Every structure is written in C-alpha cells, then in structure tokens.
mmCIF file of C-alpha atoms in Angstrom:
data_model
loop_
_atom_site.group_PDB
_atom_site.id
_atom_site.type_symbol
_atom_site.label_atom_id
_atom_site.label_comp_id
_atom_site.label_asym_id
_atom_site.label_seq_id
_atom_site.Cartn_x
_atom_site.Cartn_y
_atom_site.Cartn_z
ATOM 1 C CA MET A 1 100.376 103.814 10.323
ATOM 2 C CA SER A 2 98.071 106.745 9.963
ATOM 3 C CA LEU A 3 94.576 107.923 9.255
ATOM 4 C CA ASP A 4 93.964 109.970 6.114
ATOM 5 C CA VAL A 5 90.673 111.837 5.820
ATOM 6 C CA TYR A 6 89.342 113.363 2.622
ATOM 7 C CA LEU A 7 86.440 115.600 1.688
ATOM 8 C CA SER A 8 85.466 115.559 -1.984
ATOM 9 C CA ARG A 9 82.700 117.115 -3.999
ATOM 10 C CA GLU A 10 81.444 116.951 -7.526
ATOM 11 C CA VAL A 11 81.912 120.085 -9.581
ATOM 12 C CA SER A 12 80.496 120.910 -12.963
ATOM 13 C CA VAL A 13 83.092 121.408 -15.678
ATOM 14 C CA PRO A 14 82.292 124.053 -18.301
ATOM 15 C CA LEU A 15 81.956 122.493 -21.736
ATOM 16 C CA SER A 16 84.519 125.004 -22.991
ATOM 17 C CA ASP A 17 87.104 123.217 -20.799
ATOM 18 C CA VAL A 18 86.230 119.735 -22.074
ATOM 19 C CA LYS A 19 88.536 118.099 -24.594
ATOM 20 C CA ILE A 20 87.422 115.097 -26.644
ATOM 21 C CA THR A 21 89.841 112.586 -28.112
ATOM 22 C CA VAL A 22 88.505 110.928 -31.243
ATOM 23 C CA GLU A 23 89.648 107.883 -33.136
ATOM 24 C CA GLY A 24 93.177 108.399 -34.359
ATOM 25 C CA GLY A 25 94.185 110.349 -31.237
ATOM 26 C CA LEU A 26 92.999 113.779 -32.385
ATOM 27 C CA THR A 27 91.938 115.991 -29.452
ATOM 28 C CA LEU A 28 89.162 118.515 -30.089
ATOM 29 C CA SER A 29 87.273 121.129 -28.113
ATOM 30 C CA VAL A 30 83.503 120.654 -27.918
ATOM 31 C CA ASP A 31 83.002 123.372 -30.549
ATOM 32 C CA GLU A 32 85.524 121.723 -32.889
ATOM 33 C CA PHE A 33 83.874 118.332 -32.353
ATOM 34 C CA ASN A 34 80.408 119.750 -33.076
ATOM 35 C CA LYS A 35 81.630 121.369 -36.325
ATOM 36 C CA ARG A 36 83.419 118.220 -37.485
ATOM 37 C CA TYR A 37 80.825 115.642 -36.370
ATOM 38 C CA LYS A 38 77.478 117.362 -36.935
ATOM 39 C CA ASP A 39 75.569 114.068 -36.631
ATOM 40 C CA HIS A 40 77.030 113.479 -33.149
ATOM 41 C CA SER A 41 77.119 116.964 -31.677
ATOM 42 C CA ILE A 42 77.437 117.484 -27.945
ATOM 43 C CA GLN A 43 74.961 119.921 -26.433
ATOM 44 C CA GLY A 44 73.348 120.419 -23.075
ATOM 45 C CA VAL A 45 75.653 117.906 -21.438
ATOM 46 C CA SER A 46 76.786 118.421 -17.867
ATOM 47 C CA ILE A 47 80.226 117.033 -17.168
ATOM 48 C CA LEU A 48 81.000 116.359 -13.512
ATOM 49 C CA ASN A 49 84.418 115.995 -11.995
ATOM 50 C CA GLU A 50 85.364 115.043 -8.448
ATOM 51 C CA GLU A 51 87.351 117.685 -6.597
ATOM 52 C CA GLU A 52 89.212 116.997 -3.360
ATOM 53 C CA VAL A 53 88.593 120.000 -1.101
ATOM 54 C CA PHE A 54 90.304 118.791 2.085
ATOM 55 C CA TRP A 55 92.872 116.228 3.133
ATOM 56 C CA ARG A 56 94.612 115.648 6.452
ATOM 57 C CA ASN A 57 96.666 112.884 7.994
ATOM 58 C CA ILE A 58 97.168 111.900 11.636
ATOM 59 C CA THR A 59 98.983 109.062 13.359
ATOM 60 C CA HIS A 60 97.100 106.022 14.630
ATOM 61 C CA ASN A 61 99.031 106.495 17.874
ATOM 62 C CA LEU A 62 96.360 109.011 18.892
ATOM 63 C CA ASN A 63 93.408 106.652 18.520
ATOM 64 C CA ALA A 64 93.165 105.936 22.278
ATOM 65 C CA MET A 65 92.971 109.668 22.952
ATOM 66 C CA ALA A 66 90.373 110.026 20.192
ATOM 67 C CA LYS A 67 88.328 107.210 21.771
ATOM 68 C CA ALA A 68 88.449 108.899 25.172
ATOM 69 C CA ALA A 69 87.231 112.162 23.610
ATOM 70 C CA GLY A 70 84.437 110.468 21.661
ATOM 71 C CA LEU A 71 86.091 111.141 18.303
ATOM 72 C CA TYR A 72 87.354 107.747 17.230
ATOM 73 C CA GLN A 73 84.243 106.321 15.539
ATOM 74 C CA CYS A 74 83.326 109.476 13.646
ATOM 75 C CA MET A 75 86.874 110.148 12.437
ATOM 76 C CA TRP A 76 88.358 106.665 11.932
ATOM 77 C CA CYS A 77 85.193 104.743 10.952
ATOM 78 C CA PRO A 78 82.522 107.252 9.859
ATOM 79 C CA GLU A 79 80.773 104.659 7.676
ATOM 80 C CA ASP A 80 80.170 102.493 10.769
ATOM 81 C CA VAL A 81 78.133 105.255 12.417
ATOM 82 C CA GLY A 82 76.234 106.368 9.309
ATOM 83 C CA ILE A 83 78.337 109.395 8.467
ATOM 84 C CA LYS A 84 78.742 110.010 4.743
ATOM 85 C CA TYR A 85 78.649 113.788 4.307
ATOM 86 C CA ALA A 86 80.673 116.498 6.018
ATOM 87 C CA ARG A 87 77.502 118.071 7.443
ATOM 88 C CA ASP A 88 76.933 114.847 9.424
ATOM 89 C CA LEU A 89 80.348 115.172 11.043
ATOM 90 C CA ILE A 90 79.962 118.742 12.348
ATOM 91 C CA GLU A 91 78.144 117.844 15.574
ATOM 92 C CA PRO A 92 80.351 114.881 16.596
ATOM 93 C CA LEU A 93 83.532 116.856 15.872
ATOM 94 C CA THR A 94 82.214 119.856 17.807
ATOM 95 C CA ASN A 95 81.372 117.672 20.809
ATOM 96 C CA GLY A 96 84.681 115.810 20.687
ATOM 97 C CA LEU A 97 86.669 119.046 20.464
ATOM 98 C CA LYS A 98 84.732 120.423 23.404
ATOM 99 C CA ASN A 99 85.646 117.298 25.381
ATOM 100 C CA LEU A 100 89.308 117.641 24.418
ATOM 101 C CA THR A 101 89.692 121.319 25.181
ATOM 102 C CA CYS A 102 87.640 121.563 28.393
ATOM 103 C CA GLU A 103 89.891 119.206 30.318
ATOM 104 C CA PRO A 104 93.285 118.769 28.574
ATOM 105 C CA SER A 105 94.899 116.901 31.479
ATOM 106 C CA ARG A 106 92.326 114.136 31.057
ATOM 107 C CA PHE A 107 93.690 113.492 27.548
ATOM 108 C CA THR A 108 97.410 114.235 27.740
ATOM 109 C CA ILE A 109 97.834 110.949 29.609
ATOM 110 C CA TYR A 110 97.190 109.299 26.226
ATOM 111 C CA ASN A 111 100.209 110.964 24.600
ATOM 112 C CA PRO A 112 102.120 108.067 22.988
ATOM 113 C CA SER A 113 105.292 107.076 24.822
ATOM 114 C CA ASN A 114 107.167 106.787 21.522
ATOM 115 C CA GLY A 115 106.684 110.527 20.870
ATOM 116 C CA TRP A 116 104.765 110.032 17.625
ATOM 117 C CA GLY A 117 101.769 112.309 18.139
ATOM 118 C CA GLU A 118 100.498 114.332 21.054
ATOM 119 C CA TYR A 119 97.431 116.046 22.431
ATOM 120 C CA GLY A 120 97.926 119.231 20.399
ATOM 121 C CA ASP A 121 98.128 117.238 17.179
ATOM 122 C CA LEU A 122 94.699 115.718 17.742
ATOM 123 C CA VAL A 123 93.186 119.075 18.716
ATOM 124 C CA ASN A 124 94.609 120.757 15.600
ATOM 125 C CA PHE A 125 93.554 117.871 13.356
ATOM 126 C CA ALA A 126 89.981 117.813 14.677
ATOM 127 C CA HIS A 127 89.721 121.603 14.498
ATOM 128 C CA ALA A 128 90.916 121.742 10.867
ATOM 129 C CA TYR A 129 88.572 118.870 9.965
ATOM 130 C CA LEU A 130 85.625 120.631 11.617
ATOM 131 C CA GLU A 131 86.321 123.896 9.796
ATOM 132 C CA ALA A 132 86.508 122.051 6.467
ATOM 133 C CA CYS A 133 83.211 120.281 7.205
ATOM 134 C CA LYS A 134 81.579 123.651 7.891
ATOM 135 C CA LYS A 135 83.036 125.129 4.715
ATOM 136 C CA TYR A 136 82.084 122.134 2.519
ATOM 137 C CA PRO A 137 79.030 120.573 4.240
ATOM 138 C CA ASP A 138 77.846 118.734 1.116
ATOM 139 C CA SER A 139 81.191 117.078 0.447
ATOM 140 C CA VAL A 140 81.598 113.326 0.757
ATOM 141 C CA ILE A 141 83.863 111.878 3.438
ATOM 142 C CA SER A 142 86.325 109.114 2.747
ATOM 143 C CA VAL A 143 89.033 107.695 4.973
ATOM 144 C CA SER A 144 92.078 105.521 4.561
ATOM 145 C CA ARG A 145 93.318 103.662 7.614
#
C-alpha cells in the first residue's frame, strides 16, 4: 500500500490547438469549423484543461514516522485539515521537514522492520513535495491512499 500525491492546475488551451469532431466523425480546427458552420462559429471561448504538475508515491510503512514528525495529516489526509491548494501545504511541510531533519535519531526508530521505506525516503518525499508546492502554489492537491 502506498500514498500517491498529485498537484494539478488548470491551463488555458489556445484555440488553435483545439480540434472539434462534428457529426459523421469529421475533425476540424476552430478556423475550419467557423468557415464551415458560420451560424455556429466559436469565438472568444476559453478552453481549460487540467495539467498534472507533480506526482510522487511513498509507502504507507512510513506513516508512523510521518505522524511523529507532524506530517501525517497534511500529507495523507489534507482534506481533513482544510488543505486544498499547494500554498496551504507549504507551512506544514516546512515545519515537518524541520522536525525530521533537526533530530534524525528521533525518527529512524520508526524505520519499518520489513525494510520497505526508511527515514531518508520520507525526508526526500517531503522535500520534493514542498518544492513542488512552492513552484505551483495555486495547484490543487489530491491524494490516493
């Protein structure tokens, strides 16, 4: 079992990149559509597409360590603590990473006995997640557990 975290954002798609499939399966560019179907022309439309800007995966075996560092709720269950956007995760991740790195011996005791995951994995995961949140602060967070 693992935790997958995603950051996604909406991006505007240029109309020149939009293709329209009409009845009969014919695919047209917006310009071709406008020429062919003058009564139904497409103008001034903003097309949005969701773009995944970050994804990472980490084993559930590190959840006890994450709890001890104060990272579990914000990473595993962000919706339970009111976190929806990456900008809302910057402070909790920063604090949790500080906890982890200031006193490593306090957390290495949580290394799973089965060898699946270790202290360094959680540090690297949280660090990469934090950097992505800083880079894409307006992105939406989603998790799969």
